[in-house]
Coordinates of N, CA and C in Angstrom, one line a residue:
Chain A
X193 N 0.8 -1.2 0.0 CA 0.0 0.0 0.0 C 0.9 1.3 0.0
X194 N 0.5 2.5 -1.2 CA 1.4 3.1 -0.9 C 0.7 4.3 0.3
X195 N 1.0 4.9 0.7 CA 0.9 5.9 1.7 C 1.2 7.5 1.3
X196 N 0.0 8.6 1.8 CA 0.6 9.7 0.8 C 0.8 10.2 2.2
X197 N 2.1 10.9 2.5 CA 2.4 11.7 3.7 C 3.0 12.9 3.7
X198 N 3.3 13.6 4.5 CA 3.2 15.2 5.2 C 5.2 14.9 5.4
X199 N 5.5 15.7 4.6 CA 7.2 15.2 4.7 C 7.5 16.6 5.4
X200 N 8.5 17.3 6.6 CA 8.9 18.4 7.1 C 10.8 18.5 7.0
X201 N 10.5 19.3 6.6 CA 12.1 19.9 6.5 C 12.7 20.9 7.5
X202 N 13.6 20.4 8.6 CA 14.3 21.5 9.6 C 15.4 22.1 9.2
X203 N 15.9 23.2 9.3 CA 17.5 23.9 8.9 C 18.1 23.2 8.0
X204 N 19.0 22.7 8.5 CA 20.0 22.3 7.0 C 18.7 21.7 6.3
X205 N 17.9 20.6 6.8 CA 17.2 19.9 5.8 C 16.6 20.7 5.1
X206 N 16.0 21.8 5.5 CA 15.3 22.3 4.6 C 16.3 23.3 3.5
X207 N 17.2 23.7 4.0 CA 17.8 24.2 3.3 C 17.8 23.3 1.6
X208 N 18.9 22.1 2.1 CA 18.7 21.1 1.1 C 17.5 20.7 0.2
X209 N 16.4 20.8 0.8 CA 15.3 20.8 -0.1 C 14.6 21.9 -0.4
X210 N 15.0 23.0 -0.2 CA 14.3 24.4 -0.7 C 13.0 24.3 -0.3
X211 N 12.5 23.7 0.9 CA 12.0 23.4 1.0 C 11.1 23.2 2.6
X212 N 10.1 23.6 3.2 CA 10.0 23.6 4.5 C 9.1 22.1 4.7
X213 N 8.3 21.7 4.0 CA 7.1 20.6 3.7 C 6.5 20.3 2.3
X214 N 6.3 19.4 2.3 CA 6.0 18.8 0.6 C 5.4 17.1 1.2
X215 N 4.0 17.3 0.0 CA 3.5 15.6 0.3 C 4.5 14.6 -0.6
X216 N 4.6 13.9 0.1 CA 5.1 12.7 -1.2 C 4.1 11.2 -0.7
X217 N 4.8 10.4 -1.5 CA 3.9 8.9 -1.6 C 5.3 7.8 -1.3
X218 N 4.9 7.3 -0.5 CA 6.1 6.1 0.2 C 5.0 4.8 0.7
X219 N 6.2 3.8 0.4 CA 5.6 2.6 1.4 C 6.1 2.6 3.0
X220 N 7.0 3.3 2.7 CA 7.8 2.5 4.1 C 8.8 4.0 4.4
X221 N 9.4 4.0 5.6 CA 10.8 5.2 5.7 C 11.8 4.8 5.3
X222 N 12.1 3.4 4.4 CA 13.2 2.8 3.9 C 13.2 3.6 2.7
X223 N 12.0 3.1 2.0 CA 12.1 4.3 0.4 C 11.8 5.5 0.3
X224 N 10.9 5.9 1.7 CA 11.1 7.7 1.5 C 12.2 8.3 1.6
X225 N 13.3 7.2 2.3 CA 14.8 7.6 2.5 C 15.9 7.9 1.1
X226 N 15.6 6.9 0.7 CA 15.8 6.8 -0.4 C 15.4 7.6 -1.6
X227 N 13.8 8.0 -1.5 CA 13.6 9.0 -2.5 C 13.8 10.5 -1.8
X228 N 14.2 10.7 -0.7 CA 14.5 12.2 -0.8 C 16.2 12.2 -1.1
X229 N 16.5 11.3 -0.6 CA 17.9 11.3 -1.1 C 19.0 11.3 -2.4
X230 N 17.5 11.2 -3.5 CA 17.4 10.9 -4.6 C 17.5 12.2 -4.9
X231 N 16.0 12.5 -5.1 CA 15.5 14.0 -4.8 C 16.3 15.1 -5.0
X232 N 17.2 14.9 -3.7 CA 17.9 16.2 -2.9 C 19.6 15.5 -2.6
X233 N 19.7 15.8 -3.8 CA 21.5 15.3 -3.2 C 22.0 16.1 -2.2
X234 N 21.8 17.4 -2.0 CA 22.5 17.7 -0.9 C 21.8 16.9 0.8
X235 N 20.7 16.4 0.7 CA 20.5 16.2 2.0 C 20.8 14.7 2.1
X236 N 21.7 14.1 1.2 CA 22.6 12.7 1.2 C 23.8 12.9 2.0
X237 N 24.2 14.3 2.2 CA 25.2 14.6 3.1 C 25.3 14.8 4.2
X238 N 23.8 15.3 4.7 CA 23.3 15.1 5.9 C 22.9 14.1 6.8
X239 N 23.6 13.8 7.8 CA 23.3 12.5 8.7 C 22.1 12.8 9.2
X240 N 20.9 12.8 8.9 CA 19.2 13.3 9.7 C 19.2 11.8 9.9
X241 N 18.2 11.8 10.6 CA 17.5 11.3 11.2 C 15.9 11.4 11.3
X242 N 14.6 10.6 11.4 CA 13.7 10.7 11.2 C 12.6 10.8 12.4
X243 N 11.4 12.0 12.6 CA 10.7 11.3 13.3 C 9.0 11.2 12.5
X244 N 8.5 10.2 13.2 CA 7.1 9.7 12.4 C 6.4 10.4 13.8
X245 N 4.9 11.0 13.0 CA 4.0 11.6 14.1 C 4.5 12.2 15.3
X246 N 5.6 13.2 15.1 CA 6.4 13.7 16.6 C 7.3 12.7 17.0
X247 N 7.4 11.6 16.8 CA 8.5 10.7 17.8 C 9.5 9.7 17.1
X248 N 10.7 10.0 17.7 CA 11.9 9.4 16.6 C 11.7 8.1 16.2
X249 N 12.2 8.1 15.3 CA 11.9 6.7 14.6 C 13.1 5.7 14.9
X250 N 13.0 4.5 15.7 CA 13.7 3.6 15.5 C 13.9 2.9 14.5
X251 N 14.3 2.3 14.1 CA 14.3 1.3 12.6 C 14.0 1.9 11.5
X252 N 13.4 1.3 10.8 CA 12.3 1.5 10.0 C 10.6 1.4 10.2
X253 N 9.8 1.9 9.6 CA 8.3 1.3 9.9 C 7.6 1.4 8.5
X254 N 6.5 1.0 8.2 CA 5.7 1.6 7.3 C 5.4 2.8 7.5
X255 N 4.5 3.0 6.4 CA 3.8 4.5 6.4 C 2.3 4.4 6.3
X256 N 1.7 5.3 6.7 CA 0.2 5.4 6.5 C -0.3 6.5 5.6
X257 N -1.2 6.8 5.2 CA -1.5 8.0 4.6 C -1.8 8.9 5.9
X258 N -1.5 10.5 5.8 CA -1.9 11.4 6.8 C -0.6 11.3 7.9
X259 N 0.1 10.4 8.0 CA 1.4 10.0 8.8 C 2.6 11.6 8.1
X260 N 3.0 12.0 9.0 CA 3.6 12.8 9.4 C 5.2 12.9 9.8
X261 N 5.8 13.0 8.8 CA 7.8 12.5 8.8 C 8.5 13.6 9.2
X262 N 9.2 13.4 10.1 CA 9.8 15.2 9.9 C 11.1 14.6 9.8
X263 N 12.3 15.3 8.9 CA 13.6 14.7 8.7 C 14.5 15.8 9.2
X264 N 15.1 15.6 10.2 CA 15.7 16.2 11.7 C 17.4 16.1 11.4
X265 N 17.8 17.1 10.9 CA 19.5 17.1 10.9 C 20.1 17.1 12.3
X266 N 21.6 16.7 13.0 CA 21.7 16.8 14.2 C 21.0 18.0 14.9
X267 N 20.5 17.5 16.3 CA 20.3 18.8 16.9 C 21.1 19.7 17.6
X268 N 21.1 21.2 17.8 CA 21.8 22.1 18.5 C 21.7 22.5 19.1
X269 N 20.7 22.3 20.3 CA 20.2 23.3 21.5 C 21.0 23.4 22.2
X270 N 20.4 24.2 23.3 CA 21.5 24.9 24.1 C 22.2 26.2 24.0
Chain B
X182 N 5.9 33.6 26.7 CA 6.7 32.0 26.4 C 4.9 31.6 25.1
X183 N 5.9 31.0 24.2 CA 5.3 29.9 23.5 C 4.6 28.9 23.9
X184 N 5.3 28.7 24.9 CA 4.4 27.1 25.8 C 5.3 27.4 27.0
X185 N 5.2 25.8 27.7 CA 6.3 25.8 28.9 C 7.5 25.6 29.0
X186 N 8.0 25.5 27.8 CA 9.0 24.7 27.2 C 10.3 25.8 26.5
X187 N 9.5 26.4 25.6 CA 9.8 27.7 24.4 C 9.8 28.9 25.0
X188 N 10.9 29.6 24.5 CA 9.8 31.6 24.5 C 10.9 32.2 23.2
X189 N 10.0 33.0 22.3 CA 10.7 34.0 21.7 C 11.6 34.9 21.9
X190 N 12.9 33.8 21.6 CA 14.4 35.5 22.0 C 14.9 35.1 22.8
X191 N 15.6 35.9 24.2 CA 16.1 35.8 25.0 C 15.4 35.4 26.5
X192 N 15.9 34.5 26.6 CA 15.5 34.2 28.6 C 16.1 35.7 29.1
X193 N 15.2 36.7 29.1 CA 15.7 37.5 30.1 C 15.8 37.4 31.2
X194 N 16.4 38.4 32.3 CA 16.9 38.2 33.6 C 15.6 38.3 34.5
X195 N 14.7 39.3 33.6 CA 13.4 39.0 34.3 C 12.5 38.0 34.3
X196 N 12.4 37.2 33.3 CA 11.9 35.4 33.0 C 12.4 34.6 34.1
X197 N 14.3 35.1 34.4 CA 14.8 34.5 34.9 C 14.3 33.8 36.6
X198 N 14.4 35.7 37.1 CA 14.1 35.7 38.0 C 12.6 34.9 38.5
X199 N 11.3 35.1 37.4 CA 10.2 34.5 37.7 C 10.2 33.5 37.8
X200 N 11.3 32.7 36.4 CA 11.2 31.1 36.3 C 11.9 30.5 38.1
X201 N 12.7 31.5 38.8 CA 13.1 31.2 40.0 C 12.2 30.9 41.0
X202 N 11.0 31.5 40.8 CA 9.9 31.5 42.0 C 9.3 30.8 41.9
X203 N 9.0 29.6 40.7 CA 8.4 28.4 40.4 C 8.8 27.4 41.5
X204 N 7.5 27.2 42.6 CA 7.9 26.1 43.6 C 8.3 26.6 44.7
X205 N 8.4 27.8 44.8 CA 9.1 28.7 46.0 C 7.8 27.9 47.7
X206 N 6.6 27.2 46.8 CA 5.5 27.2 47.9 C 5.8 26.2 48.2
X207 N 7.1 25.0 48.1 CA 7.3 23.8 48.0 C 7.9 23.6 49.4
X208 N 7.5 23.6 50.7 CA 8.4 23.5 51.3 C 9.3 22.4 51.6
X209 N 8.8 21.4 51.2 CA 10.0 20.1 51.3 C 11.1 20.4 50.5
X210 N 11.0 21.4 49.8 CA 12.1 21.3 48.8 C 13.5 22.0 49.0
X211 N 15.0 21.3 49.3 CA 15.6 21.9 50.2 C 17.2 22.2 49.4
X212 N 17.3 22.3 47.9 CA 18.3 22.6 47.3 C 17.5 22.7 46.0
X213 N 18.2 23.7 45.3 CA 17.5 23.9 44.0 C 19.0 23.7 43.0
X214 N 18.7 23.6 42.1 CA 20.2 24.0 41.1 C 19.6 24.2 39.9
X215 N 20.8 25.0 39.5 CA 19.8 26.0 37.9 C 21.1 25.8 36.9
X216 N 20.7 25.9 36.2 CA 22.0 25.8 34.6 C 21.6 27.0 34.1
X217 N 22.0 27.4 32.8 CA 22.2 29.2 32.4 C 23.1 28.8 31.3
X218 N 22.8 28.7 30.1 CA 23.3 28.7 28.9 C 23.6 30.0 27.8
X219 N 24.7 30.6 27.7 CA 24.6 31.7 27.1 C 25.0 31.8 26.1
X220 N 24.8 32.5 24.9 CA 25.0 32.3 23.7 C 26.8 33.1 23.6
X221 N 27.8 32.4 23.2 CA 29.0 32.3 23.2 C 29.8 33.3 22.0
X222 N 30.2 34.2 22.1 CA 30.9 35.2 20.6 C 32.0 34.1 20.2
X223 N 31.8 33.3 19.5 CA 32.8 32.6 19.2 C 33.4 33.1 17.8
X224 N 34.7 32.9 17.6 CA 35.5 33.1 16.4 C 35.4 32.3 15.2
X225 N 34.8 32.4 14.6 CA 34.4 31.4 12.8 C 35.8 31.4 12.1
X226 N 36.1 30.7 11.2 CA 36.7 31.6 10.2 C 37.0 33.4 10.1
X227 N 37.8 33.4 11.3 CA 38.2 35.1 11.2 C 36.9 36.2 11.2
X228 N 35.5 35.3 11.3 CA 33.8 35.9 12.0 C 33.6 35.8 13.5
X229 N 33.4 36.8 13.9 CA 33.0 37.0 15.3 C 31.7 36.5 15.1
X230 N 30.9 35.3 16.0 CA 29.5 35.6 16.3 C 28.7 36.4 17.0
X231 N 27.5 37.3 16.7 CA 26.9 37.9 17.0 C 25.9 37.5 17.8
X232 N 25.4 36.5 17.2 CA 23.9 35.7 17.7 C 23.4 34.5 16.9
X233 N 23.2 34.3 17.8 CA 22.4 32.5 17.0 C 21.0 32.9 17.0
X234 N 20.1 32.5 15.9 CA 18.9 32.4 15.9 C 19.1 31.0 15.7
X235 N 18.0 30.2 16.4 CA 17.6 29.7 17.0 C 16.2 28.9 16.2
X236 N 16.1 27.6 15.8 CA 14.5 27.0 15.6 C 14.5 25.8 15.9
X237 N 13.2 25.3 15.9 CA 12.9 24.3 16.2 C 11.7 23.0 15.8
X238 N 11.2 22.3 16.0 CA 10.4 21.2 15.8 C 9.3 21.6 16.8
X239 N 8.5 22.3 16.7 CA 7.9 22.8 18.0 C 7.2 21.9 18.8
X240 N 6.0 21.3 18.2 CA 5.9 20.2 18.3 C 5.9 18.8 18.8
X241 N 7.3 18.6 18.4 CA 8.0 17.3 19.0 C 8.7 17.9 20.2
X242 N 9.2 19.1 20.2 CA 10.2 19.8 21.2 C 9.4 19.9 22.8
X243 N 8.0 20.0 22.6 CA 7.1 20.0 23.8 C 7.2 18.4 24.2
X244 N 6.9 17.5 22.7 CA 6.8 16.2 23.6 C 8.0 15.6 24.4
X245 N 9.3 16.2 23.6 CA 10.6 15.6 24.5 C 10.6 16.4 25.6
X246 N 10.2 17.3 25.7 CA 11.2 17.8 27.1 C 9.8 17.2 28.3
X247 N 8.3 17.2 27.8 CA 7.8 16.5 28.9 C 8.3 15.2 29.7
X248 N 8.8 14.4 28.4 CA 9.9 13.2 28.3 C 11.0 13.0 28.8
X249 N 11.4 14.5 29.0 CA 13.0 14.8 29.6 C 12.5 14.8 31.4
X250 N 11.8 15.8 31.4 CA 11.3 16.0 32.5 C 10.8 14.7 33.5
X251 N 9.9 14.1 32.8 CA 9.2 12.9 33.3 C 10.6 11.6 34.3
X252 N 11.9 11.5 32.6 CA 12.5 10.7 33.0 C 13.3 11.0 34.3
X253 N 13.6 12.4 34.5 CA 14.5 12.5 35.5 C 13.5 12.6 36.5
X254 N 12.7 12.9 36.8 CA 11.6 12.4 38.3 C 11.9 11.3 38.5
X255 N 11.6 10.1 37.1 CA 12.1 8.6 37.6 C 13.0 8.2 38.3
X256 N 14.1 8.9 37.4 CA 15.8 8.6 37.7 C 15.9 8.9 39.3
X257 N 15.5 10.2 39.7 CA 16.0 10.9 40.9 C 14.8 10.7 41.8
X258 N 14.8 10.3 42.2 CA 13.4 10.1 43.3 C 13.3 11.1 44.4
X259 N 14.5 12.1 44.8 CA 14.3 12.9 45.3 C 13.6 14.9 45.0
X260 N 13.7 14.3 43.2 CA 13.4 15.3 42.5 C 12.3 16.0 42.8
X261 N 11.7 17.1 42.9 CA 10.5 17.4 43.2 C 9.8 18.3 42.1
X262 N 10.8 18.8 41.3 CA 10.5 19.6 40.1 C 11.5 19.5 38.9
X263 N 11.2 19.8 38.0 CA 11.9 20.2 36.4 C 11.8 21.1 36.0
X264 N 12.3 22.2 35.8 CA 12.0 23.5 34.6 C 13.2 23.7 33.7
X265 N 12.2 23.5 32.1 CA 13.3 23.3 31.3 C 12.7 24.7 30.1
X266 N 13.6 25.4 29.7 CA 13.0 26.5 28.5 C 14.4 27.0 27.5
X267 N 14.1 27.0 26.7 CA 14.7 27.1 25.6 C 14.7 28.0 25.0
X268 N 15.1 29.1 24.0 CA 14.4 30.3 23.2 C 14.8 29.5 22.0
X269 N 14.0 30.4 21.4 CA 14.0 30.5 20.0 C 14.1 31.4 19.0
X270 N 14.4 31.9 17.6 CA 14.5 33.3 17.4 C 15.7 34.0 17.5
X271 N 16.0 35.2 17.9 CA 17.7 35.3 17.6 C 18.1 35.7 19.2
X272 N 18.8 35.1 19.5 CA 19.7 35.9 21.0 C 20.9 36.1 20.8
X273 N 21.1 37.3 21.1 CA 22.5 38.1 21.0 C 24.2 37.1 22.2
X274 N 24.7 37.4 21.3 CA 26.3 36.7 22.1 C 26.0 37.5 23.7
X275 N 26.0 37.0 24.7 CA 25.8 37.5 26.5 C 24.3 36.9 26.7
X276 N 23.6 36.5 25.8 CA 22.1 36.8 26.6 C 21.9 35.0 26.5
X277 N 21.1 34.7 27.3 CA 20.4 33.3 27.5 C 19.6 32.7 26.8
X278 N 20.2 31.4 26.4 CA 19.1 30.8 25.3 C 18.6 29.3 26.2
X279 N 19.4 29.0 27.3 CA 18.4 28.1 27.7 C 19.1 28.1 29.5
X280 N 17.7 27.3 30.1 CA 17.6 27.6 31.7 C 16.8 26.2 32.3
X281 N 17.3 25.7 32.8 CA 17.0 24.4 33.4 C 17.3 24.5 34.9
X282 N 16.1 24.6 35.5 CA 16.0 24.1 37.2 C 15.8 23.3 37.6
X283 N 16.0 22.2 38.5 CA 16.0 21.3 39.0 C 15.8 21.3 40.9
X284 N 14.4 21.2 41.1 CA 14.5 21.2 42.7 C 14.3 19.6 43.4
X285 N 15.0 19.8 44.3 CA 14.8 18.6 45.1 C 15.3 18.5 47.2
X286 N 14.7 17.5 47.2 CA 14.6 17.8 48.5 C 16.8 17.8 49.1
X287 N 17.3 17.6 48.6 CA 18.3 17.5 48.6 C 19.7 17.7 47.8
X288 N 20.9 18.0 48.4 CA 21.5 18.6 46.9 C 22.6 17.7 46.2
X289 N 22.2 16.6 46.4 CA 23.0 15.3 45.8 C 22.2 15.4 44.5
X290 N 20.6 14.7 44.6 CA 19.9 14.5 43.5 C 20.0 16.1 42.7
X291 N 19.4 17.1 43.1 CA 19.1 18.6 42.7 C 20.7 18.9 41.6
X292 N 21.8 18.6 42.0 CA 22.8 18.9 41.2 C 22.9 17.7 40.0
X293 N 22.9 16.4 40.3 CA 23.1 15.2 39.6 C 22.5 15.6 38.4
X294 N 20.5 15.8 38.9 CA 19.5 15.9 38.0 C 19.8 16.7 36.6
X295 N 19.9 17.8 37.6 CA 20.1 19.3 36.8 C 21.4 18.9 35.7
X296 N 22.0 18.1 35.8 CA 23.1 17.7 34.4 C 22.8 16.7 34.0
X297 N 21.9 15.7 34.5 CA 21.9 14.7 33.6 C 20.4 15.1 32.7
X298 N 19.6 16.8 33.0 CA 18.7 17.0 32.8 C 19.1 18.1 31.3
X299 N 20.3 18.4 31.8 CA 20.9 19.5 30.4 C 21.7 18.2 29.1
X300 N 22.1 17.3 29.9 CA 22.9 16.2 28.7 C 21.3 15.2 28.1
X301 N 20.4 15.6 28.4 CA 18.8 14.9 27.9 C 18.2 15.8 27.0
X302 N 18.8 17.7 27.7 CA 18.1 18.5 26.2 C 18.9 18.5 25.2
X303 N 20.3 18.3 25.1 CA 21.3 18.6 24.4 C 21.1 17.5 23.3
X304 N 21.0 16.4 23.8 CA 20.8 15.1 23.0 C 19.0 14.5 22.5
X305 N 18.4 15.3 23.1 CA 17.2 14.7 22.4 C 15.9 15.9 22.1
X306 N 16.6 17.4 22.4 CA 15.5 18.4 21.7 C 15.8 18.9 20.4
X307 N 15.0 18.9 19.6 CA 14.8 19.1 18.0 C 14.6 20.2 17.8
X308 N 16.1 21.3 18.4 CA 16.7 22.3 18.2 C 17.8 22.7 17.5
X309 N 18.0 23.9 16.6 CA 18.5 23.5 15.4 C 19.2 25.6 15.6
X310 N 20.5 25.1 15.7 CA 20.9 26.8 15.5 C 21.5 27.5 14.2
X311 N 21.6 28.8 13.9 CA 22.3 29.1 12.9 C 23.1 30.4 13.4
X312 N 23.9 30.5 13.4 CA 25.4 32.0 13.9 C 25.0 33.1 12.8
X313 N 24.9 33.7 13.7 CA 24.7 35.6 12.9 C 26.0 35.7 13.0
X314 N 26.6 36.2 12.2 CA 27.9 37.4 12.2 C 27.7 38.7 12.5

């Protein structure tokens, strides 16, 4: 099943994708990985990290439609 | 403040002070310890920094630090409170971008907390800076 979702772009990432949010269509966070990295060569240089619906993503998981990715370059607080 | 978590700009000294009276009604509570993060004029490439603006996951940034918060109550069983706030937005080199209190009935846990409470925002809030020149 593919899944149409709510993709978010932080600082660098967004930078890399010109980009703050855009839908795209994924099965899984393996191939969304894959297709922004495709996408967006500069954000293949960035070590992100993912979170699904507000909360980091361990592994991989599927996707749902209306599911919610945000792709999180290191953080800098403080 | 944005939430409990956030405020736009700088932790002023007046935030500061208020964020200090949080729990003042607590009387079991018999050591407090505070952290104070200041934004640093660091030297770039032959660039002085001016100020970091500052963003974030807003969002997700409330759900971790409730997360942060939550865990070190666990951890410290003497803990009696958490206050954790962050800015966002631009703060100039001198001024405060983040402030973490930690009360507890004692000042073993209250100091422990309070850093294993700044090494929990450093590593898991979805804060993101950029250096003004």
């Amino acid at each position: 099943m593919v899944a149409k979702v709510k993709v978010l772009y932080f600082a660098a990432a967004a930078e890399a994708a010109g980009a703050t949010e855009e839908l795209l269509t994924a099965d899984d966070t393996r191939s969304l990985r894959r297709q922004l990295t495709d996408k967006y060569p500069a954000l293949a240089a960035i070590p992100f990290r993912m979170a699904l619906n507000k909360t980091m993503l361990k592994g991989e998981a599927q996707l749902t439609t209306n599911d919610i990715i945000a792709i999180l370059p290191p953080f800098q607080g403080g | 403040m944005k939430n409990r978590y956030l405020v736009g700009g700088p932790i002023t000294p007046l935030l500061i002070s208020e964020l200090m009276t949080l729990g003042d009604d607590d009387t079991g509570t018999g050591a407090v310890s505070i952290f104070i993060g200041r934004v640093r004029d660091d030297e770039v490439e032959d660039k002085r920094v001016k100020a970091i603006e500052y963003s974030a996951y807003e969002e997700m940034a409330v759900r971790e630090a409730d997360g942060i918060a939550n865990t070190v109550r666990s951890a410290f069983t003497d803990v009696r409170s958490v206050i954790i706030v962050h800015s966002l937005g631009v703060v100039r080199a001198g001024e405060t971008s983040l402030f973490i209190m930690v009360s507890a009935g004692h000042r073993d846990h209250a100091t422990r907390a309070c850093r294993h409470t700044l090494e929990m925002v450093k590593e898991k809030l979805p804060v993101w800076k950029k250096e003004l020149y």
